[in-house]
N, CA, C and O atoms as a GROMACS GRO file, in nm:
protein
  508
    1MET      N    1  17.075   8.679  15.350
    1MET     CA    2  17.065   8.731  15.204
    1MET      C    3  17.000   8.842  15.181
    1MET      O    4  16.886   8.847  15.229
    2THR      N    5  17.042   8.942  15.117
    2THR     CA    6  16.984   9.076  15.081
    2THR      C    7  16.871   9.059  14.988
    2THR      O    8  16.866   8.970  14.903
    3GLU      N    9  16.773   9.156  15.010
    3GLU     CA   10  16.666   9.162  14.924
    3GLU      C   11  16.708   9.216  14.795
    3GLU      O   12  16.797   9.301  14.789
    4LEU      N   13  16.639   9.163  14.674
    4LEU     CA   14  16.661   9.215  14.552
    4LEU      C   15  16.578   9.328  14.511
    4LEU      O   16  16.459   9.335  14.542
    5LYS      N   17  16.636   9.417  14.442
    5LYS     CA   18  16.565   9.529  14.397
    5LYS      C   19  16.462   9.495  14.292
    5LYS      O   20  16.495   9.409  14.210
    6PRO      N   21  16.356   9.545  14.282
    6PRO     CA   22  16.237   9.516  14.183
    6PRO      C   23  16.282   9.558  14.030
    6PRO      O   24  16.238   9.495  13.933
    7ARG      N   25  16.369   9.662  14.017
    7ARG     CA   26  16.406   9.724  13.883
    7ARG      C   27  16.557   9.759  13.912
    7ARG      O   28  16.591   9.804  14.022
    8ILE      N   29  16.644   9.737  13.812
    8ILE     CA   30  16.769   9.791  13.806
    8ILE      C   31  16.816   9.835  13.674
    8ILE      O   32  16.770   9.782  13.574
    9HIS      N   33  16.913   9.935  13.666
    9HIS     CA   34  16.949   9.977  13.539
    9HIS      C   35  17.096   9.947  13.527
    9HIS      O   36  17.175   9.972  13.618
   10ASP      N   37  17.129   9.893  13.411
   10ASP     CA   38  17.283   9.866  13.373
   10ASP      C   39  17.340   9.980  13.292
   10ASP      O   40  17.295  10.003  13.180
   11GLU      N   41  17.440  10.052  13.345
   11GLU     CA   42  17.502  10.160  13.283
   11GLU      C   43  17.587  10.093  13.154
   11GLU      O   44  17.596  10.160  13.052
   12SER      N   45  17.638   9.984  13.160
   12SER     CA   46  17.720   9.938  13.063
   12SER      C   47  17.647   9.920  12.921
   12SER      O   48  17.705   9.947  12.816
   13ASN      N   49  17.522   9.876  12.927
   13ASN     CA   50  17.455   9.859  12.798
   13ASN      C   51  17.315   9.949  12.798
   13ASN      O   52  17.232   9.941  12.708
   14GLY      N   53  17.304  10.024  12.897
   14GLY     CA   54  17.178  10.118  12.886
   14GLY      C   55  17.047  10.042  12.916
   14GLY      O   56  16.942  10.105  12.901
   15LEU      N   57  17.042   9.921  12.954
   15LEU     CA   58  16.895   9.856  12.961
   15LEU      C   59  16.855   9.856  13.110
   15LEU      O   60  16.933   9.858  13.206
   16ASP      N   61  16.726   9.855  13.115
   16ASP     CA   62  16.664   9.830  13.244
   16ASP      C   63  16.622   9.697  13.253
   16ASP      O   64  16.584   9.635  13.154
   17TYR      N   65  16.628   9.641  13.386
   17TYR     CA   66  16.586   9.510  13.395
   17TYR      C   67  16.491   9.497  13.514
   17TYR      O   68  16.504   9.569  13.613
   18VAL      N   69  16.386   9.397  13.503
   18VAL     CA   70  16.280   9.376  13.593
   18VAL      C   71  16.301   9.253  13.666
   18VAL      O   72  16.334   9.157  13.596
   19LEU      N   73  16.290   9.234  13.792
   19LEU     CA   74  16.288   9.120  13.873
   19LEU      C   75  16.175   9.031  13.841
   19LEU      O   76  16.060   9.073  13.855
   20VAL      N   77  16.196   8.915  13.801
   20VAL     CA   78  16.097   8.813  13.776
   20VAL      C   79  16.143   8.690  13.846
   20VAL      O   80  16.244   8.630  13.813
   21GLY      N   81  16.055   8.652  13.956
   21GLY     CA   82  16.112   8.548  14.023
   21GLY      C   83  16.261   8.570  14.086
   21GLY      O   84  16.286   8.661  14.165
   22ASP      N   85  16.347   8.484  14.045
   22ASP     CA   86  16.468   8.511  14.108
   22ASP      C   87  16.562   8.567  13.997
   22ASP      O   88  16.680   8.583  14.028
   23TYR      N   89  16.524   8.595  13.881
   23TYR     CA   90  16.601   8.636  13.771
   23TYR      C   91  16.560   8.786  13.719
   23TYR      O   92  16.446   8.829  13.713
   24TYR      N   93  16.668   8.848  13.687
   24TYR     CA   94  16.644   8.982  13.613
   24TYR      C   95  16.622   8.956  13.453
   24TYR      O   96  16.701   8.896  13.380
   25VAL      N   97  16.505   9.012  13.418
   25VAL     CA   98  16.464   9.006  13.273
   25VAL      C   99  16.471   9.148  13.216
   25VAL      O  100  16.414   9.243  13.271
   26PRO      N  101  16.546   9.158  13.100
   26PRO     CA  102  16.545   9.295  13.021
   26PRO      C  103  16.403   9.358  13.009
   26PRO      O  104  16.311   9.287  12.969
   27ASP      N  105  16.384   9.473  13.037
   27ASP     CA  106  16.254   9.543  13.025
   27ASP      C  107  16.258   9.615  12.897
   27ASP      O  108  16.286   9.734  12.891
   28LEU      N  109  16.224   9.532  12.777
   28LEU     CA  110  16.221   9.582  12.628
   28LEU      C  111  16.091   9.619  12.604
   28LEU      O  112  15.997   9.549  12.641
   29LYS      N  113  16.077   9.725  12.546
   29LYS     CA  114  15.946   9.791  12.483
   29LYS      C  115  15.960   9.828  12.345
   29LYS      O  116  16.058   9.895  12.312
   30LEU      N  117  15.874   9.793  12.259
   30LEU     CA  118  15.884   9.835  12.112
   30LEU      C  119  15.827   9.976  12.109
   30LEU      O  120  15.738  10.012  12.186
   31PRO      N  121  15.883  10.055  12.015
   31PRO     CA  122  15.833  10.189  12.002
   31PRO      C  123  15.680  10.195  11.961
   31PRO      O  124  15.635  10.115  11.878
   32GLU      N  125  15.596  10.297  12.023
   32GLU     CA  126  15.463  10.315  11.985
   32GLU      C  127  15.467  10.368  11.821
   32GLU      O  128  15.518  10.476  11.793
   33GLU      N  129  15.413  10.286  11.726
   33GLU     CA  130  15.406  10.313  11.591
   33GLU      C  131  15.272  10.276  11.547
   33GLU      O  132  15.232  10.160  11.560
   34HIS      N  133  15.196  10.374  11.492
   34HIS     CA  134  15.065  10.351  11.451
   34HIS      C  135  15.036  10.368  11.294
   34HIS      O  136  14.927  10.355  11.239
   35ARG      N  137  15.155  10.400  11.236
   35ARG     CA  138  15.128  10.402  11.081
   35ARG      C  139  15.126  10.270  11.018
   35ARG      O  140  15.194  10.175  11.058
   36PRO      N  141  15.043  10.266  10.915
   36PRO     CA  142  15.048  10.132  10.840
   36PRO      C  143  15.176  10.093  10.758
   36PRO      O  144  15.242  10.182  10.705
   37ILE      N  145  15.211   9.967  10.749
   37ILE     CA  146  15.305   9.931  10.669
   37ILE      C  147  15.282   9.924  10.527
   37ILE      O  148  15.373   9.950  10.448
   38GLY      N  149  15.158   9.889  10.485
   38GLY     CA  150  15.113   9.898  10.357
   38GLY      C  151  15.162   9.784  10.260
   38GLY      O  152  15.226   9.689  10.306
   39MET      N  153  15.135   9.792  10.143
   39MET     CA  154  15.183   9.698  10.043
   39MET      C  155  15.331   9.699  10.028
   39MET      O  156  15.396   9.595  10.036
   40TRP      N  157  15.382   9.811  10.006
   40TRP     CA  158  15.524   9.834   9.981
   40TRP      C  159  15.610   9.789  10.090
   40TRP      O  160  15.717   9.732  10.068
   41GLY      N  161  15.561   9.814  10.216
   41GLY     CA  162  15.639   9.776  10.334
   41GLY      C  163  15.641   9.631  10.342
   41GLY      O  164  15.744   9.567  10.362
   42ARG      N  165  15.516   9.575  10.327
   42ARG     CA  166  15.520   9.425  10.329
   42ARG      C  167  15.601   9.350  10.232
   42ARG      O  168  15.657   9.244  10.260
   43LEU      N  169  15.607   9.409  10.115
   43LEU     CA  170  15.694   9.340   9.997
   43LEU      C  171  15.835   9.350  10.049
   43LEU      O  172  15.910   9.252  10.043
   44HIS      N  173  15.876   9.471  10.103
   44HIS     CA  174  16.013   9.490  10.144
   44HIS      C  175  16.051   9.406  10.258
   44HIS      O  176  16.167   9.364  10.270
   45ARG      N  177  15.959   9.378  10.344
   45ARG     CA  178  15.982   9.311  10.471
   45ARG      C  179  16.017   9.154  10.418
   45ARG      O  180  16.112   9.089  10.461
   46THR      N  181  15.928   9.111  10.324
   46THR     CA  182  15.951   8.967  10.277
   46THR      C  183  16.087   8.967  10.202
   46THR      O  184  16.164   8.872  10.214
   47TYR      N  185  16.114   9.068  10.128
   47TYR     CA  186  16.245   9.060  10.067
   47TYR      C  187  16.366   9.061  10.157
   47TYR      O  188  16.463   8.991  10.128
   48LEU      N  189  16.364   9.137  10.264
   48LEU     CA  190  16.465   9.149  10.367
   48LEU      C  191  16.472   9.020  10.435
   48LEU      O  192  16.584   8.974  10.455
   49GLU      N  193  16.366   8.951  10.475
   49GLU     CA  194  16.371   8.819  10.549
   49GLU      C  195  16.441   8.712  10.466
   49GLU      O  196  16.512   8.626  10.519
   50GLN      N  197  16.419   8.721  10.329
   50GLN     CA  198  16.466   8.610  10.239
   50GLN      C  199  16.604   8.649  10.197
   50GLN      O  200  16.688   8.560  10.195
   51TYR      N  201  16.637   8.764  10.165
   51TYR     CA  202  16.768   8.803  10.098
   51TYR      C  203  16.859   8.861  10.188
   51TYR      O  204  16.980   8.852  10.163
   52HIS      N  205  16.816   8.922  10.296
   52HIS     CA  206  16.919   8.997  10.380
   52HIS      C  207  16.867   8.978  10.512
   52HIS      O  208  16.811   9.073  10.569
   53PRO      N  209  16.881   8.854  10.575
   53PRO     CA  210  16.841   8.812  10.692
   53PRO      C  211  16.917   8.903  10.811
   53PRO      O  212  16.853   8.947  10.907
   54ALA      N  213  17.040   8.924  10.796
   54ALA     CA  214  17.111   8.992  10.894
   54ALA      C  215  17.064   9.142  10.920
   54ALA      O  216  17.057   9.190  11.032
   55ARG      N  217  17.033   9.208  10.806
   55ARG     CA  218  16.971   9.333  10.818
   55ARG      C  219  16.839   9.340  10.881
   55ARG      O  220  16.807   9.429  10.960
   56PHE      N  221  16.758   9.234  10.840
   56PHE     CA  222  16.626   9.211  10.901
   56PHE      C  223  16.634   9.204  11.038
   56PHE      O  224  16.565   9.280  11.105
   57SER      N  225  16.716   9.116  11.095
   57SER     CA  226  16.735   9.093  11.236
   57SER      C  227  16.788   9.205  11.319
   57SER      O  228  16.759   9.217  11.438
   58ALA      N  229  16.873   9.293  11.250
   58ALA     CA  230  16.937   9.406  11.322
   58ALA      C  231  16.808   9.505  11.326
   58ALA      O  232  16.790   9.566  11.432
   59LEU      N  233  16.728   9.524  11.233
   59LEU     CA  234  16.614   9.622  11.247
   59LEU      C  235  16.500   9.556  11.339
   59LEU      O  236  16.429   9.636  11.401
   60CYS      N  237  16.479   9.438  11.351
   60CYS     CA  238  16.394   9.388  11.439
   60CYS      C  239  16.450   9.391  11.592
   60CYS      O  240  16.375   9.417  11.686
   61LEU      N  241  16.565   9.367  11.606
   61LEU     CA  242  16.638   9.385  11.741
   61LEU      C  243  16.644   9.521  11.790
   61LEU      O  244  16.631   9.541  11.910
   62SER      N  245  16.663   9.622  11.702
   62SER     CA  246  16.674   9.751  11.755
   62SER      C  247  16.541   9.818  11.770
   62SER      O  248  16.531   9.933  11.813
   63GLY      N  249  16.423   9.735  11.727
   63GLY     CA  250  16.297   9.794  11.732
   63GLY      C  251  16.247   9.906  11.626
   63GLY      O  252  16.149   9.978  11.644
   64GLU      N  253  16.330   9.910  11.513
   64GLU     CA  254  16.310  10.007  11.409
   64GLU      C  255  16.244   9.962  11.283
   64GLU      O  256  16.219  10.038  11.189
   65LEU      N  257  16.211   9.812  11.288
   65LEU     CA  258  16.172   9.765  11.164
   65LEU      C  259  16.033   9.823  11.123
   65LEU      O  260  16.008   9.842  11.004
   66HIS      N  261  15.944   9.850  11.220
   66HIS     CA  262  15.806   9.902  11.169
   66HIS      C  263  15.811  10.040  11.124
   66HIS      O  264  15.743  10.083  11.031
   67THR      N  265  15.900  10.111  11.197
   67THR     CA  266  15.921  10.265  11.147
   67THR      C  267  15.983  10.259  11.014
   67THR      O  268  15.938  10.325  10.921
   68TYR      N  269  16.082  10.185  11.005
   68TYR     CA  270  16.147  10.172  10.869
   68TYR      C  271  16.050  10.129  10.758
   68TYR      O  272  16.046  10.195  10.655
   69LEU      N  273  15.978  10.029  10.773
   69LEU     CA  274  15.871   9.991  10.664
   69LEU      C  275  15.766  10.097  10.648
   69LEU      O  276  15.716  10.120  10.538
   70ALA      N  277  15.732  10.162  10.759
   70ALA     CA  278  15.619  10.255  10.745
   70ALA      C  279  15.678  10.377  10.657
   70ALA      O  280  15.608  10.426  10.568
   71ASP      N  281  15.790  10.417  10.680
   71ASP     CA  282  15.862  10.534  10.603
   71ASP      C  283  15.880  10.487  10.459
   71ASP      O  284  15.851  10.565  10.369
   72LEU      N  285  15.921  10.374  10.433
   72LEU     CA  286  15.949  10.323  10.308
   72LEU      C  287  15.808  10.301  10.232
   72LEU      O  288  15.805  10.316  10.110
   73ASN      N  289  15.711  10.272  10.293
   73ASN     CA  290  15.583  10.262  10.226
   73ASN      C  291  15.530  10.389  10.196
   73ASN      O  292  15.473  10.397  10.087
   74GLU      N  293  15.534  10.505  10.274
   74GLU     CA  294  15.496  10.625  10.248
   74GLU      C  295  15.578  10.689  10.138
   74GLU      O  296  15.522  10.764  10.058
   75GLN      N  297  15.711  10.664  10.132
   75GLN     CA  298  15.798  10.712  10.020
   75GLN      C  299  15.766  10.653   9.883
   75GLN      O  300  15.762  10.720   9.779
   76ALA      N  301  15.742  10.518   9.893
   76ALA     CA  302  15.694  10.448   9.774
   76ALA      C  303  15.561  10.489   9.714
   76ALA      O  304  15.543  10.503   9.593
   77THR      N  305  15.479  10.506   9.797
   77THR     CA  306  15.344  10.549   9.771
   77THR      C  307  15.337  10.693   9.697
   77THR      O  308  15.266  10.710   9.598
   78GLU      N  309  15.421  10.799   9.756
   78GLU     CA  310  15.423  10.922   9.698
   78GLU      C  311  15.509  10.908   9.580
   78GLU      O  312  15.476  10.982   9.488
   79ARG      N  313  15.600  10.841   9.561
   79ARG     CA  314  15.679  10.823   9.439
   79ARG      C  315  15.589  10.762   9.333
   79ARG      O  316  15.583  10.820   9.224
   80CYS      N  317  15.527  10.666   9.350
   80CYS     CA  318  15.441  10.592   9.258
   80CYS      C  319  15.342  10.709   9.209
   80CYS      O  320  15.330  10.731   9.089
   81SER      N  321  15.278  10.777   9.297
   81SER     CA  322  15.177  10.866   9.245
   81SER      C  323  15.232  10.968   9.157
   81SER      O  324  15.172  11.001   9.054
   82LEU      N  325  15.351  11.026   9.193
   82LEU     CA  326  15.424  11.125   9.094
   82LEU      C  327  15.470  11.059   8.971
   82LEU      O  328  15.483  11.130   8.871
   83ILE      N  329  15.496  10.930   8.964
   83ILE     CA  330  15.538  10.868   8.838
   83ILE      C  331  15.418  10.854   8.757
   83ILE      O  332  15.423  10.876   8.636
   84ILE      N  333  15.303  10.816   8.819
   84ILE     CA  334  15.175  10.797   8.738
   84ILE      C  335  15.143  10.940   8.692
   84ILE      O  336  15.112  10.942   8.573
   85GLU      N  337  15.141  11.050   8.747
   85GLU     CA  338  15.104  11.177   8.694
   85GLU      C  339  15.190  11.219   8.588
   85GLU      O  340  15.145  11.260   8.481
   86GLN      N  341  15.323  11.210   8.618
   86GLN     CA  342  15.415  11.239   8.488
   86GLN      C  343  15.395  11.139   8.368
   86GLN      O  344  15.413  11.185   8.256
   87MET      N  345  15.363  11.024   8.380
   87MET     CA  346  15.335  10.939   8.272
   87MET      C  347  15.203  10.981   8.204
   87MET      O  348  15.198  10.992   8.082
   88LYS      N  349  15.094  11.006   8.284
   88LYS     CA  350  14.974  11.064   8.235
   88LYS      C  351  14.995  11.177   8.149
   88LYS      O  352  14.944  11.180   8.037
   89GLN      N  353  15.070  11.275   8.194
   89GLN     CA  354  15.096  11.397   8.111
   89GLN      C  355  15.172  11.352   7.980
   89GLN      O  356  15.138  11.395   7.870
   90ALA      N  357  15.266  11.274   7.996
   90ALA     CA  358  15.362  11.253   7.882
   90ALA      C  359  15.275  11.181   7.772
   90ALA      O  360  15.286  11.209   7.653
   91GLU      N  361  15.196  11.097   7.815
   91GLU     CA  362  15.105  11.009   7.710
   91GLU      C  363  14.969  11.075   7.664
   91GLU      O  364  14.896  11.028   7.577
   92GLY      N  365  14.948  11.181   7.730
   92GLY     CA  366  14.822  11.249   7.698
   92GLY      C  367  14.711  11.192   7.755
   92GLY      O  368  14.605  11.211   7.695
   93VAL      N  369  14.708  11.118   7.868
   93VAL     CA  370  14.584  11.072   7.926
   93VAL      C  371  14.516  11.184   8.005
   93VAL      O  372  14.573  11.240   8.099
   94THR      N  373  14.402  11.212   7.969
   94THR     CA  374  14.341  11.326   8.034
   94THR      C  375  14.176  11.292   8.072
   94THR      O  376  14.119  11.188   8.039
   95GLU      N  377  14.119  11.392   8.141
   95GLU     CA  378  13.982  11.357   8.167
   95GLU      C  379  13.888  11.358   8.065
   95GLU      O  380  13.786  11.289   8.071
   96THR      N  381  13.919  11.441   7.956
   96THR     CA  382  13.856  11.439   7.841
   96THR      C  383  13.856  11.295   7.765
   96THR      O  384  13.756  11.253   7.707
   97MET      N  385  13.964  11.234   7.773
   97MET     CA  386  13.975  11.102   7.711
   97MET      C  387  13.883  11.007   7.795
   97MET      O  388  13.820  10.914   7.743
   98LYS      N  389  13.879  11.036   7.919
   98LYS     CA  390  13.783  10.952   8.006
   98LYS      C  391  13.650  10.959   7.965
   98LYS      O  392  13.584  10.856   7.955
   99ALA      N  393  13.601  11.079   7.938
   99ALA     CA  394  13.471  11.111   7.900
   99ALA      C  395  13.444  11.052   7.757
   99ALA      O  396  13.340  10.990   7.738
  100ASP      N  397  13.533  11.069   7.659
  100ASP     CA  398  13.516  11.026   7.531
  100ASP      C  399  13.527  10.885   7.504
  100ASP      O  400  13.446  10.829   7.431
  101ASN      N  401  13.631  10.818   7.564
  101ASN     CA  402  13.644  10.682   7.545
  101ASN      C  403  13.695  10.618   7.668
  101ASN      O  404  13.815  10.619   7.695
  102GLN      N  405  13.593  10.556   7.751
  102GLN     CA  406  13.639  10.513   7.872
  102GLN      C  407  13.721  10.388   7.872
  102GLN      O  408  13.804  10.373   7.962
  103MET      N  409  13.707  10.293   7.777
  103MET     CA  410  13.783  10.169   7.775
  103MET      C  411  13.934  10.206   7.748
  103MET      O  412  14.022  10.150   7.813
  104LEU      N  413  13.964  10.304   7.647
  104LEU     CA  414  14.094  10.336   7.620
  104LEU      C  415  14.158  10.413   7.751
  104LEU      O  416  14.274  10.388   7.783
  105TRP      N  417  14.091  10.492   7.812
  105TRP     CA  418  14.135  10.549   7.936
  105TRP      C  419  14.175  10.449   8.028
  105TRP      O  420  14.286  10.463   8.080
  106VAL      N  421  14.098  10.337   8.063
  106VAL     CA  422  14.119  10.250   8.172
  106VAL      C  423  14.221  10.158   8.115
  106VAL      O  424  14.294  10.100   8.196
  107GLN      N  425  14.238  10.134   7.980
  107GLN     CA  426  14.364  10.054   7.931
  107GLN      C  427  14.491  10.132   7.954
  107GLN      O  428  14.596  10.079   7.992
  108SER      N  429  14.476  10.267   7.929
  108SER     CA  430  14.611  10.363   7.945
  108SER      C  431  14.635  10.359   8.093
  108SER      O  432  14.747  10.323   8.129
  109MET      N  433  14.545  10.390   8.186
  109MET     CA  434  14.572  10.403   8.306
  109MET      C  435  14.620  10.276   8.378
  109MET      O  436  14.700  10.288   8.471
  110ASN      N  437  14.576  10.158   8.340
  110ASN     CA  438  14.626  10.034   8.405
  110ASN      C  439  14.777  10.009   8.340
  110ASN      O  440  14.869   9.965   8.408
  111SER      N  441  14.789  10.037   8.226
  111SER     CA  442  14.939  10.027   8.181
  111SER      C  443  15.040  10.121   8.253
  111SER      O  444  15.155  10.085   8.280
  112ILE      N  445  14.988  10.250   8.283
  112ILE     CA  446  15.076  10.338   8.337
  112ILE      C  447  15.083  10.284   8.484
  112ILE      O  448  15.195  10.276   8.536
  113ARG      N  449  14.983  10.248   8.547
  113ARG     CA  450  14.997  10.216   8.697
  113ARG      C  451  15.086  10.078   8.705
  113ARG      O  452  15.156  10.060   8.804
  114ASN      N  453  15.083   9.993   8.614
  114ASN     CA  454  15.155   9.864   8.630
  114ASN      C  455  15.305   9.912   8.589
  114ASN      O  456  15.399   9.859   8.649
  115ARG      N  457  15.328   9.995   8.506
  115ARG     CA  458  15.471  10.043   8.474
  115ARG      C  459  15.520  10.109   8.593
  115ARG      O  460  15.631  10.074   8.633
  116ALA      N  461  15.455  10.202   8.661
  116ALA     CA  462  15.493  10.290   8.763
  116ALA      C  463  15.529  10.183   8.884
  116ALA      O  464  15.635  10.192   8.945
  117GLU      N  465  15.436  10.090   8.912
  117GLU     CA  466  15.459   9.995   9.020
  117GLU      C  467  15.585   9.902   8.994
  117GLU      O  468  15.650   9.852   9.086
  118GLU      N  469  15.609   9.886   8.876
  118GLU     CA  470  15.738   9.799   8.831
  118GLU      C  471  15.860   9.879   8.860
  118GLU      O  472  15.961   9.827   8.908
  119ILE      N  473  15.851  10.000   8.833
  119ILE     CA  474  15.958  10.093   8.875
  119ILE      C  475  15.984  10.108   9.007
  119ILE      O  476  16.099  10.103   9.051
  120ILE      N  477  15.882  10.128   9.080
  120ILE     CA  478  15.896  10.120   9.232
  120ILE      C  479  15.962   9.991   9.293
  120ILE      O  480  16.051   9.997   9.378
  121ARG      N  481  15.913   9.881   9.246
  121ARG     CA  482  15.958   9.742   9.284
  121ARG      C  483  16.115   9.745   9.257
  121ARG      O  484  16.190   9.716   9.350
  122GLN      N  485  16.161   9.777   9.143
  122GLN     CA  486  16.306   9.768   9.104
  122GLN      C  487  16.391   9.875   9.169
  122GLN      O  488  16.509   9.853   9.195
  123GLU      N  489  16.339   9.977   9.193
  123GLU     CA  490  16.425  10.100   9.252
  123GLU      C  491  16.415  10.097   9.412
  123GLU      O  492  16.518  10.115   9.476
  124MET      N  493  16.305  10.078   9.471
  124MET     CA  494  16.295  10.079   9.616
  124MET      C  495  16.277   9.971   9.690
  124MET      O  496  16.325   9.968   9.804
  125ILE      N  497  16.205   9.865   9.641
  125ILE     CA  498  16.166   9.753   9.699
  125ILE      C  499  16.274   9.629   9.702
  125ILE      O  500  16.306   9.574   9.807
  126TYR      N  501  16.317   9.595   9.591
  126TYR     CA  502  16.401   9.491   9.572
  126TYR      C  503  16.534   9.543   9.526
  126TYR      O  504  16.582   9.513   9.417
  127CYS      N  505  16.598   9.631   9.625
  127CYS     CA  506  16.738   9.664   9.610
  127CYS      C  507  16.821   9.665   9.729
  127CYS      O  508  16.940   9.693   9.721
   0.00000   0.00000   0.00000
């Protein structure tokens, strides 16, 4: 019997295999990703798992899920900040209001933030 090579490469599918005992096992590695998924990424991951399992599985198997969710989280965070700033300007919520009437400022900012987050959920997360 011939001796088996410790590593082989299959040209037909582009995968490397490692010899473990008597079997060749695919040498799969996830990409190095250090960006956080964040709140928006976690919400979208749950949505994909529940309502789009085929897309979720495809992203998992290709190793792109974490990158996809991190990108989505960054985009959603930037968009939410932009919407909040635009709503603040449109409704006249300023730093002088914060100094004059703190409770009104807090109420206004909470309302703006909640509406902006709802827009992000509808347009980016649950679609």
